[in-house]
Short mmCIF file of C-alpha atoms in Angstrom, two decimals:
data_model
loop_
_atom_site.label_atom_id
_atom_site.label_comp_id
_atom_site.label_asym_id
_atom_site.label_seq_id
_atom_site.Cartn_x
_atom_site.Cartn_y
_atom_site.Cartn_z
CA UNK Y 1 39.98 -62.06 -2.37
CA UNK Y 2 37.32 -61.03 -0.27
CA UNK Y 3 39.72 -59.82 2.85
CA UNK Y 4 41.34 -56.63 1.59
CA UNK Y 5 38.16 -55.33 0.67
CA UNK Y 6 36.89 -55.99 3.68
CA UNK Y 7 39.44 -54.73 5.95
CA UNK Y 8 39.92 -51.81 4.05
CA UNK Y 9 35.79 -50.93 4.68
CA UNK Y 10 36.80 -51.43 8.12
CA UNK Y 11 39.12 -49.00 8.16
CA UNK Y 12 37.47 -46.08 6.47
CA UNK Y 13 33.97 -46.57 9.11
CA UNK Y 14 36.58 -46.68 11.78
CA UNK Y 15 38.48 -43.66 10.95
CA UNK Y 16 35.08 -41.69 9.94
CA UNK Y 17 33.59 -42.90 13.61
CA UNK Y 18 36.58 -41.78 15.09
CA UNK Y 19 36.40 -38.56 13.45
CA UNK Y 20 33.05 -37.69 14.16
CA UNK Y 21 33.25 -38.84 17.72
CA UNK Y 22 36.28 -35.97 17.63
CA UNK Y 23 33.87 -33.59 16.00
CA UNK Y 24 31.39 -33.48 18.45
CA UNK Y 25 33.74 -32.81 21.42
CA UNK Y 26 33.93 -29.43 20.71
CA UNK Y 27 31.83 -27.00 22.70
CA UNK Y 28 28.70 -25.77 20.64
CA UNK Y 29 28.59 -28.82 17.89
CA UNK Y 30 25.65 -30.43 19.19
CA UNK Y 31 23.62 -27.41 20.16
CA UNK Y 32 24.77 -25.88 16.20
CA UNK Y 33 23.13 -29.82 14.91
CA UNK Y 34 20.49 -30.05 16.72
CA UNK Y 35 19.17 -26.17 17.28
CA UNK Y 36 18.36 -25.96 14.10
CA UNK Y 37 17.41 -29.49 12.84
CA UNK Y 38 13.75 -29.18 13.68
CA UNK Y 39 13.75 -26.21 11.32
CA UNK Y 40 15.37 -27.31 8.46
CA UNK Y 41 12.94 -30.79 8.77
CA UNK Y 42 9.83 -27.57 8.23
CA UNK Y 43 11.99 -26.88 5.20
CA UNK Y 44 11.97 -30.49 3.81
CA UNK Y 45 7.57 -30.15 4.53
CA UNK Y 46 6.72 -26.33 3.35
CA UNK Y 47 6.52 -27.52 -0.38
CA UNK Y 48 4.53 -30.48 -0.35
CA UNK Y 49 2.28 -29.21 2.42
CA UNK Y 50 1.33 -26.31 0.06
CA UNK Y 51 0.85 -28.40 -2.69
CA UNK Y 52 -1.63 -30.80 -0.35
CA UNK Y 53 -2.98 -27.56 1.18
CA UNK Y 54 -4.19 -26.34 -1.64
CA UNK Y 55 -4.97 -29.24 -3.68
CA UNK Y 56 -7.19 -29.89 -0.81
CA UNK Y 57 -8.91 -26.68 -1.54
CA UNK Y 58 -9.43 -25.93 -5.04
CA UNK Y 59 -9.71 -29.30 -6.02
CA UNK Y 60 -7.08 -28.25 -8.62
CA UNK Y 61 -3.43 -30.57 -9.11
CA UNK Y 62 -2.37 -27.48 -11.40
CA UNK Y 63 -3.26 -24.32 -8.97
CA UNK Y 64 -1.46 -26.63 -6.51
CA UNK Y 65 1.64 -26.98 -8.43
CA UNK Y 66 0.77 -23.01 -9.75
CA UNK Y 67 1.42 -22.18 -6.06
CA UNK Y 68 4.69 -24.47 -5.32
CA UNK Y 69 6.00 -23.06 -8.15
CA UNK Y 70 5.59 -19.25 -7.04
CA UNK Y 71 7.16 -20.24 -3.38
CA UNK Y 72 10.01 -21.61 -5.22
CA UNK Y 73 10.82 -18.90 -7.25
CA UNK Y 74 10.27 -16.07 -4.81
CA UNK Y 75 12.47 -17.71 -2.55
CA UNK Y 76 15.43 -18.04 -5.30
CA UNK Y 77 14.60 -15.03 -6.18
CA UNK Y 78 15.30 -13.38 -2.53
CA UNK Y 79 18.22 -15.78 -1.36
CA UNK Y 80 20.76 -13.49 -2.19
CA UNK Y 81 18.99 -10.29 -0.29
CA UNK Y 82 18.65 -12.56 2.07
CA UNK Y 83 21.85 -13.17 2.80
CA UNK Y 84 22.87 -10.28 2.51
CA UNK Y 85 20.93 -8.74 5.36
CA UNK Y 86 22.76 -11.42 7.25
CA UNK Y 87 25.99 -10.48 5.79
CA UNK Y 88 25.53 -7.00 6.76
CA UNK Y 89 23.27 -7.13 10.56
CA UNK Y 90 24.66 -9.88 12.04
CA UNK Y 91 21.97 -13.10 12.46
CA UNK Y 92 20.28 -12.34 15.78
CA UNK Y 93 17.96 -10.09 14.66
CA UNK Y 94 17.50 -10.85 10.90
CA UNK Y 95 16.58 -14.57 12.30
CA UNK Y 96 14.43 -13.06 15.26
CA UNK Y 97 12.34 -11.56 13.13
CA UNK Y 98 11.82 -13.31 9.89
CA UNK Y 99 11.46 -16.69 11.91
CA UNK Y 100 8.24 -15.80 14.11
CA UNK Y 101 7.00 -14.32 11.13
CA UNK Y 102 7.32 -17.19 8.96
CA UNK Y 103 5.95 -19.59 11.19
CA UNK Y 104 2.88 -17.19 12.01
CA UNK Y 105 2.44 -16.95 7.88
CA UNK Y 106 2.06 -20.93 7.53
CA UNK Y 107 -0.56 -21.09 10.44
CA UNK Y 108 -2.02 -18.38 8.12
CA UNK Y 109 -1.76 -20.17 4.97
CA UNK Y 110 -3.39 -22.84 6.91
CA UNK Y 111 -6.81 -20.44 7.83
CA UNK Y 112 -7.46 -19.41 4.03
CA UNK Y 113 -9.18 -21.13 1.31
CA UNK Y 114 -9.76 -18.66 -1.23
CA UNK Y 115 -7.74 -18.84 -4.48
CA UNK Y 116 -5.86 -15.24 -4.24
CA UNK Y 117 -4.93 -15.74 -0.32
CA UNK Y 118 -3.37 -19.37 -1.02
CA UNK Y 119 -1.57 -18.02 -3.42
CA UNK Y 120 -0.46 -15.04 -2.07
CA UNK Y 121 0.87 -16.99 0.91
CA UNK Y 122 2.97 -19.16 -1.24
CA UNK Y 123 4.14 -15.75 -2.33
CA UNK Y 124 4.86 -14.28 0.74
CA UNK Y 125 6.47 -17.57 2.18
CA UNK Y 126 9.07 -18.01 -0.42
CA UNK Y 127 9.89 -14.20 0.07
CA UNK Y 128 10.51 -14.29 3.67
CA UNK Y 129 11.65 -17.60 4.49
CA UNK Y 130 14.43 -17.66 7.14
CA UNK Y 131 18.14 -18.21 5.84
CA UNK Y 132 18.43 -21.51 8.37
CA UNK Y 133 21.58 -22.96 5.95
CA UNK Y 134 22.87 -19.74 4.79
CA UNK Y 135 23.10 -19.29 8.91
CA UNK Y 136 24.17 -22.73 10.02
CA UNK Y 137 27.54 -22.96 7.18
CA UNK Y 138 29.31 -19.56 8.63
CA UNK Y 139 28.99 -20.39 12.21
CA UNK Y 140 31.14 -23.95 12.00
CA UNK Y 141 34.08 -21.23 11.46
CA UNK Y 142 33.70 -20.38 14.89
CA UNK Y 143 32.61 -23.93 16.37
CA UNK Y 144 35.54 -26.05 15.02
CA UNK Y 145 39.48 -25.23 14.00
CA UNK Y 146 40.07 -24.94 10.32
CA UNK Y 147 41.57 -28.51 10.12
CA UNK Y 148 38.13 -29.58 11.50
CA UNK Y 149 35.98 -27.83 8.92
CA UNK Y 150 35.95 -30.53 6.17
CA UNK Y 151 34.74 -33.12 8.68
CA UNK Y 152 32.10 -30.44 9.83
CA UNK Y 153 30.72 -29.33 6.59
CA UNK Y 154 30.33 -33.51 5.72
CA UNK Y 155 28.64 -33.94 9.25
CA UNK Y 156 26.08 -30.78 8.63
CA UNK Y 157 25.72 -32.15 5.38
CA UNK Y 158 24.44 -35.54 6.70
CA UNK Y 159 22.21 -33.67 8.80
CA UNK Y 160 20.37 -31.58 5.83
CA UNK Y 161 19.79 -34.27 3.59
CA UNK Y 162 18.00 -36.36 6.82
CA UNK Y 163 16.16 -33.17 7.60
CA UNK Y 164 15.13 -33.91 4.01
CA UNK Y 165 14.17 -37.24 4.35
CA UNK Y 166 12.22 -36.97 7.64
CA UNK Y 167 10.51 -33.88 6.16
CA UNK Y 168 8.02 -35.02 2.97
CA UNK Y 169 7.88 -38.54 4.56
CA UNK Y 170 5.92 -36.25 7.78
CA UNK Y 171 4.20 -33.92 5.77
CA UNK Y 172 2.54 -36.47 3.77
CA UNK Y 173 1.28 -38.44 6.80
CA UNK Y 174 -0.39 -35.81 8.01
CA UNK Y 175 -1.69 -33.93 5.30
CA UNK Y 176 -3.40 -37.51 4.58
CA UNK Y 177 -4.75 -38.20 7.68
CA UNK Y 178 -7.84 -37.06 9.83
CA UNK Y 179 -6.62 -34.15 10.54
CA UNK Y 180 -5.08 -33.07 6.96
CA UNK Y 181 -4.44 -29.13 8.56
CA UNK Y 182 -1.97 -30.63 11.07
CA UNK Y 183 0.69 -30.41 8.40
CA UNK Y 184 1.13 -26.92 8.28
CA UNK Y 185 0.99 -26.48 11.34
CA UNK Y 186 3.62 -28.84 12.28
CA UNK Y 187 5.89 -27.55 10.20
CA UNK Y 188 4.90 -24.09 11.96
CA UNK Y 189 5.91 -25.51 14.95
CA UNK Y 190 9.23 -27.29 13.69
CA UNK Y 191 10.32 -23.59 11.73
CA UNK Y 192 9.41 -21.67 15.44
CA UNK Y 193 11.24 -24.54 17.52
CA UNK Y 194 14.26 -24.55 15.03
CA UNK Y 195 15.02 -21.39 14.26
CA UNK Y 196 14.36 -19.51 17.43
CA UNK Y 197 16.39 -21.87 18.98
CA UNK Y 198 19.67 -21.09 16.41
CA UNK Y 199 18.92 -17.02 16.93
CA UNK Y 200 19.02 -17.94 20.69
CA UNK Y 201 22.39 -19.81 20.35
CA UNK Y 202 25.70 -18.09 22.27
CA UNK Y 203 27.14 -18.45 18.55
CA UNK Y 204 24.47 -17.37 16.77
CA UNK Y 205 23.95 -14.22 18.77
CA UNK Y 206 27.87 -13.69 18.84
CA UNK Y 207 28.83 -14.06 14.97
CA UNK Y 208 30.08 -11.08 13.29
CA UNK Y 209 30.18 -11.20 9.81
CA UNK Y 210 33.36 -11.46 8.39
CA UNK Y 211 34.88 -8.31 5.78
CA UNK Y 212 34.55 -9.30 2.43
CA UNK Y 213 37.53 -8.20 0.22
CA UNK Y 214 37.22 -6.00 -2.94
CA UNK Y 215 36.80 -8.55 -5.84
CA UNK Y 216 37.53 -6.67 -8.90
CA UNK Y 217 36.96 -9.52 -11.15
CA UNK Y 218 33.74 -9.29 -12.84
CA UNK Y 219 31.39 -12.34 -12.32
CA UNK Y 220 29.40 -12.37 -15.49
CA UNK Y 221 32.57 -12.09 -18.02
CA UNK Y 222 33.97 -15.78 -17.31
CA UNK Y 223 32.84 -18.34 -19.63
CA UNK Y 224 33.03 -20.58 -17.07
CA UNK Y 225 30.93 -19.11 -14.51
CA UNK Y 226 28.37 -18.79 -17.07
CA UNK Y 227 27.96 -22.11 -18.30
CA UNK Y 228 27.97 -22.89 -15.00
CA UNK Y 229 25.27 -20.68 -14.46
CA UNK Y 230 23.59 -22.23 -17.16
CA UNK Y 231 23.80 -25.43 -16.00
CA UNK Y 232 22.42 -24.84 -12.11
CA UNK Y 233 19.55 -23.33 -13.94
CA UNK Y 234 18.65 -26.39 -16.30
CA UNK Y 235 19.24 -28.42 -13.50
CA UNK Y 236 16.74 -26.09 -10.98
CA UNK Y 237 14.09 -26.38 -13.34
CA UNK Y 238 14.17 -29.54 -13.87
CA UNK Y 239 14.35 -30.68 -10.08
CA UNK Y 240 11.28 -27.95 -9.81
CA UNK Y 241 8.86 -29.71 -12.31
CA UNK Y 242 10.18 -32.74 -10.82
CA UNK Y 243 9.30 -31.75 -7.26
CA UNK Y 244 6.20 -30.83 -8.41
CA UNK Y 245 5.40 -33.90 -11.03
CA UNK Y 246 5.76 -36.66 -8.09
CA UNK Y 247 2.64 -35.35 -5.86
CA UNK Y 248 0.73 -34.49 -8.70
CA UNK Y 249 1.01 -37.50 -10.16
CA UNK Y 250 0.33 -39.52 -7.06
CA UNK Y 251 -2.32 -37.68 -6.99
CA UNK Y 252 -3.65 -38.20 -9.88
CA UNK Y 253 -3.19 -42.12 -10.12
CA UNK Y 254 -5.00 -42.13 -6.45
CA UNK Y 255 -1.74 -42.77 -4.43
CA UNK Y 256 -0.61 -39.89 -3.15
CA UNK Y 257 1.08 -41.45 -0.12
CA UNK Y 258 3.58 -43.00 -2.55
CA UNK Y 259 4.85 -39.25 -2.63
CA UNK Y 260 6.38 -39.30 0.70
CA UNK Y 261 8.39 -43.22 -0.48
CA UNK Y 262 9.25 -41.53 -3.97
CA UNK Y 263 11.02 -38.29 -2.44
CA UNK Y 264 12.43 -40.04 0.33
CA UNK Y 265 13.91 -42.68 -1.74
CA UNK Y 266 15.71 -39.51 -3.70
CA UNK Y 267 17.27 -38.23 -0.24
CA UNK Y 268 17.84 -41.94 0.60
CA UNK Y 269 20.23 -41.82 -2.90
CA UNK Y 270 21.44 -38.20 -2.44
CA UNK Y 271 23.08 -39.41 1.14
CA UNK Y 272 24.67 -42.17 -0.56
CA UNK Y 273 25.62 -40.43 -3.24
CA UNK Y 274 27.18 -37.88 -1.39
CA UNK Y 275 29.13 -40.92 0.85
CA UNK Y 276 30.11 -42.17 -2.64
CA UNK Y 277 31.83 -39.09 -3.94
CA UNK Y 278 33.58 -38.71 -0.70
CA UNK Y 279 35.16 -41.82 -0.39
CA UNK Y 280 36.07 -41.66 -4.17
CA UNK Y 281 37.09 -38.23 -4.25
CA UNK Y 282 40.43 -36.27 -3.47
CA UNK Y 283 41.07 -33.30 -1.20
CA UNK Y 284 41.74 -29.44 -2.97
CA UNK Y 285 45.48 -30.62 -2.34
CA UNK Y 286 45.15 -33.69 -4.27
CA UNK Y 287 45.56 -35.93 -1.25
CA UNK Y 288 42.45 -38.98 -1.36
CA UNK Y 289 39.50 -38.77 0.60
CA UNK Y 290 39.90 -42.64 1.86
CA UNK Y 291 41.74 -45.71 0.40
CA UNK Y 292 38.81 -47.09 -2.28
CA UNK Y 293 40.20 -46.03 -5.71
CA UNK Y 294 37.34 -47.06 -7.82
CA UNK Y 295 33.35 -48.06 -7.50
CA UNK Y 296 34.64 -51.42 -8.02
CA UNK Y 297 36.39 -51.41 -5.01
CA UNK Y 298 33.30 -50.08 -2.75
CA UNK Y 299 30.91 -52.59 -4.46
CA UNK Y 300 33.50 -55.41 -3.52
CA UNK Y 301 34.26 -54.04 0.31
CA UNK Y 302 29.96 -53.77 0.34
CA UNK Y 303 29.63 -57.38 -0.97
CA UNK Y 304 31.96 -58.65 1.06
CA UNK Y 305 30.89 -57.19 4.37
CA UNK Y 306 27.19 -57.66 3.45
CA UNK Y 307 27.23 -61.24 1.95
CA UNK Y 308 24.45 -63.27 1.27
CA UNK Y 309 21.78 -60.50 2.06
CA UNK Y 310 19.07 -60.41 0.05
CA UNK Y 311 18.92 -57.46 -2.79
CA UNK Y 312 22.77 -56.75 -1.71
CA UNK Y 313 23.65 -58.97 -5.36
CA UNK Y 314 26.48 -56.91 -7.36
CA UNK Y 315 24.23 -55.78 -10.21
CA UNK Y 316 21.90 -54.39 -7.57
CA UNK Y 317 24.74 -52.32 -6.32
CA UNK Y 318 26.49 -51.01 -9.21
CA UNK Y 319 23.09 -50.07 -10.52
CA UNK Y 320 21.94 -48.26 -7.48
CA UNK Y 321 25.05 -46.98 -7.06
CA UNK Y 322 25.50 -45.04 -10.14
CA UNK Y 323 21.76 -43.50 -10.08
CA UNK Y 324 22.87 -42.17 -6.67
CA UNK Y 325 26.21 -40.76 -7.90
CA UNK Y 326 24.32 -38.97 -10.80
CA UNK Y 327 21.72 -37.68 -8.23
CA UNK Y 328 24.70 -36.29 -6.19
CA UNK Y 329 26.93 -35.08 -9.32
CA UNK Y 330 23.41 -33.19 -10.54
CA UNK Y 331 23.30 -31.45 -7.08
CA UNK Y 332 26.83 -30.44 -6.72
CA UNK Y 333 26.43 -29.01 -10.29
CA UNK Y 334 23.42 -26.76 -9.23
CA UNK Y 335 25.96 -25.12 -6.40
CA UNK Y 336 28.47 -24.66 -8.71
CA UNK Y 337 28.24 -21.09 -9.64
CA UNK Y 338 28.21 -20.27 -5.46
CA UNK Y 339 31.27 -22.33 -5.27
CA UNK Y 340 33.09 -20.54 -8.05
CA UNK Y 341 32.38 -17.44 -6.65
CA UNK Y 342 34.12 -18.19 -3.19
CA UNK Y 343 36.77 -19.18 -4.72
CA UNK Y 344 37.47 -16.09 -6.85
CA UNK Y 345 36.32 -14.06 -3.73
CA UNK Y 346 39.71 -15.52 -1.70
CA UNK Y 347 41.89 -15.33 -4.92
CA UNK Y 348 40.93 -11.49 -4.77
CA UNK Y 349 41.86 -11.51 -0.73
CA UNK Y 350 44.96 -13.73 -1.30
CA UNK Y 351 46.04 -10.77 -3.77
#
């Protein structure tokens, strides 16, 4: 009963430790991971320590969430310029530039205290903020073969969503200590440290951004695209009020360290979600992912490998399980409009 299960767990960790293991023996993995970990970690901090920041000094939860909001939206607003500054210059000096400057903004942001200047900050931050991901995904082309780019993209994967972990639980411990300032400033230091160490990278300062083919099919006239559209932005708005709804209400209820536990059970579920869909999903050429078939038989391997722990009981797991596979699904759906439009992109170039 409890064997196969077992055995087959066995073999999917062995095969995915012998995989990464593979990974990082080529030249330039670990300096791509960790060059630019400490900057996406200021990521997973910039929103909460502006909420804390100025919470702290307008005494006001909804001027707080006023400004989270605005650095939100100016920075969806600008991804796409963004980018495409990238697209078009190269990254050396797009990231040389906009890094130093965004790092000297948030020790800035950390100075003011009047109303206008916090809020003009959160402005100005979400308008500028460096492109760390939109630089990191392009340069595993030229790290790693293309038969090696699956494992990759699941490895830097991994990678952001600990960023994202590590980030809110740090940010709240400091903005609640002694020395509440040291927040933004940290995460000054982690952007600076992080990014200027990806522009500095031999593949950073070598990538040359790749021709994009003529796509004569026009984005906004598929139905599909559009309800995906749709969909990302129901989904954005409602992880915005949500990302904004946990500190306030800690806040409010006179807990606000429970922020940091609340977000980083979400990226606890998001990672395991994301391990989930992986080993129950299927390759673009139908081929699966690993040899589960079913939750069923990932709750069994789990129980069996894991028996007698406390909290490990199969209700536990099947509950857990399927919150983080929603979490994951509701994520994936947000992208989906940037996916869709890569993949009409290369039908365009295969034509």
């Amino acid at each position: 009963g409890k064997s196969a299960p077992f055995s087959r767990l066995m073999s999917v960790e062995s095969k995915d430790d012998e995989a990464h293991r593979e990974l990082f023996r080529f030249p330039n993995v670990w300096v791509l991971v960790l060059s630019a970990f400490p900057a996406r970690v200021a990521y997973g901090m910039v929103g909460l320590g502006i909420f804390f920041k100025v919470e702290r000094e307008l005494n006001s939860v909804a001027l707080a969430g006023l400004a989270v909001g605005i650095n939100a939206a100016a920075g969806a607003a600008t991804a796409g310029v963004r980018g495409m500054i990238i697209d078009r210059h190269g990254m050396k000096w797009p990231l040389r530039v906009q890094v130093p400057g965004y790092a000297l903004m948030l020790i800035a942001l950390n100075s003011v205290s009047s109303r206008s200047l916090l809020l003009t900050f959160a402005l100005l931050l979400g308008l500028t903020a460096p492109p760390i991901n939109l630089s990191v995904r392009p340069l595993w082309r030229d790290v790693v073969t293309e038969d090696w780019l699956r494992t990759a993209y699941t490895v830097d994967t991994s990678v952001m969503s600990t960023a994202g972990v590590i980030g809110p639980v740090l940010v709240t411990t400091l903005a609640l200590s002694s020395h509440p300032g040291s927040a933004l400033l940290v995460a000054s230091a982690c952007m600076a440290i992080g990014g200027g160490s990806l522009a500095a990278t031999k593949v950073a300062r070598n990538w040359i951004p790749e021709e994009k083919p003529e796509i004569r099919i026009i984005f906004w006239r598929h139905k599909a695209l559009q309800l995906l559209v749709i969909e990302g932005c129901f989904i954005g708005f409602g992880w915005g009020i949500f990302d904004v709804a946990v500190p306030a209400f800690a806040k409010i209820e006179g807990v606000p360290h429970r922020t940091a536990w609340i977000l980083t059970a979400m990226g606890i579920a998001n990672i395991i979600g994301g391990l989930l869909t992986l080993l129950l999903g299927n390759s673009p050429s139908g081929a699966a992912y690993s040899s589960f078939r079913s939750m069923d038989a990932v709750v069994s391997a789990l129980i069996a490998h894991h028996e007698g722990r406390p909290g490990l009981s199969e209700r536990t797991l099947w509950s857990k399980l399927a919150q983080a596979r929603r979490q994951h699904r509701a994520r994936l759906l947000a992208g989906g409009a940037q996916l869709a439009h890569q993949a009409l992109r290369q039908n365009a170039q295969q034509r």
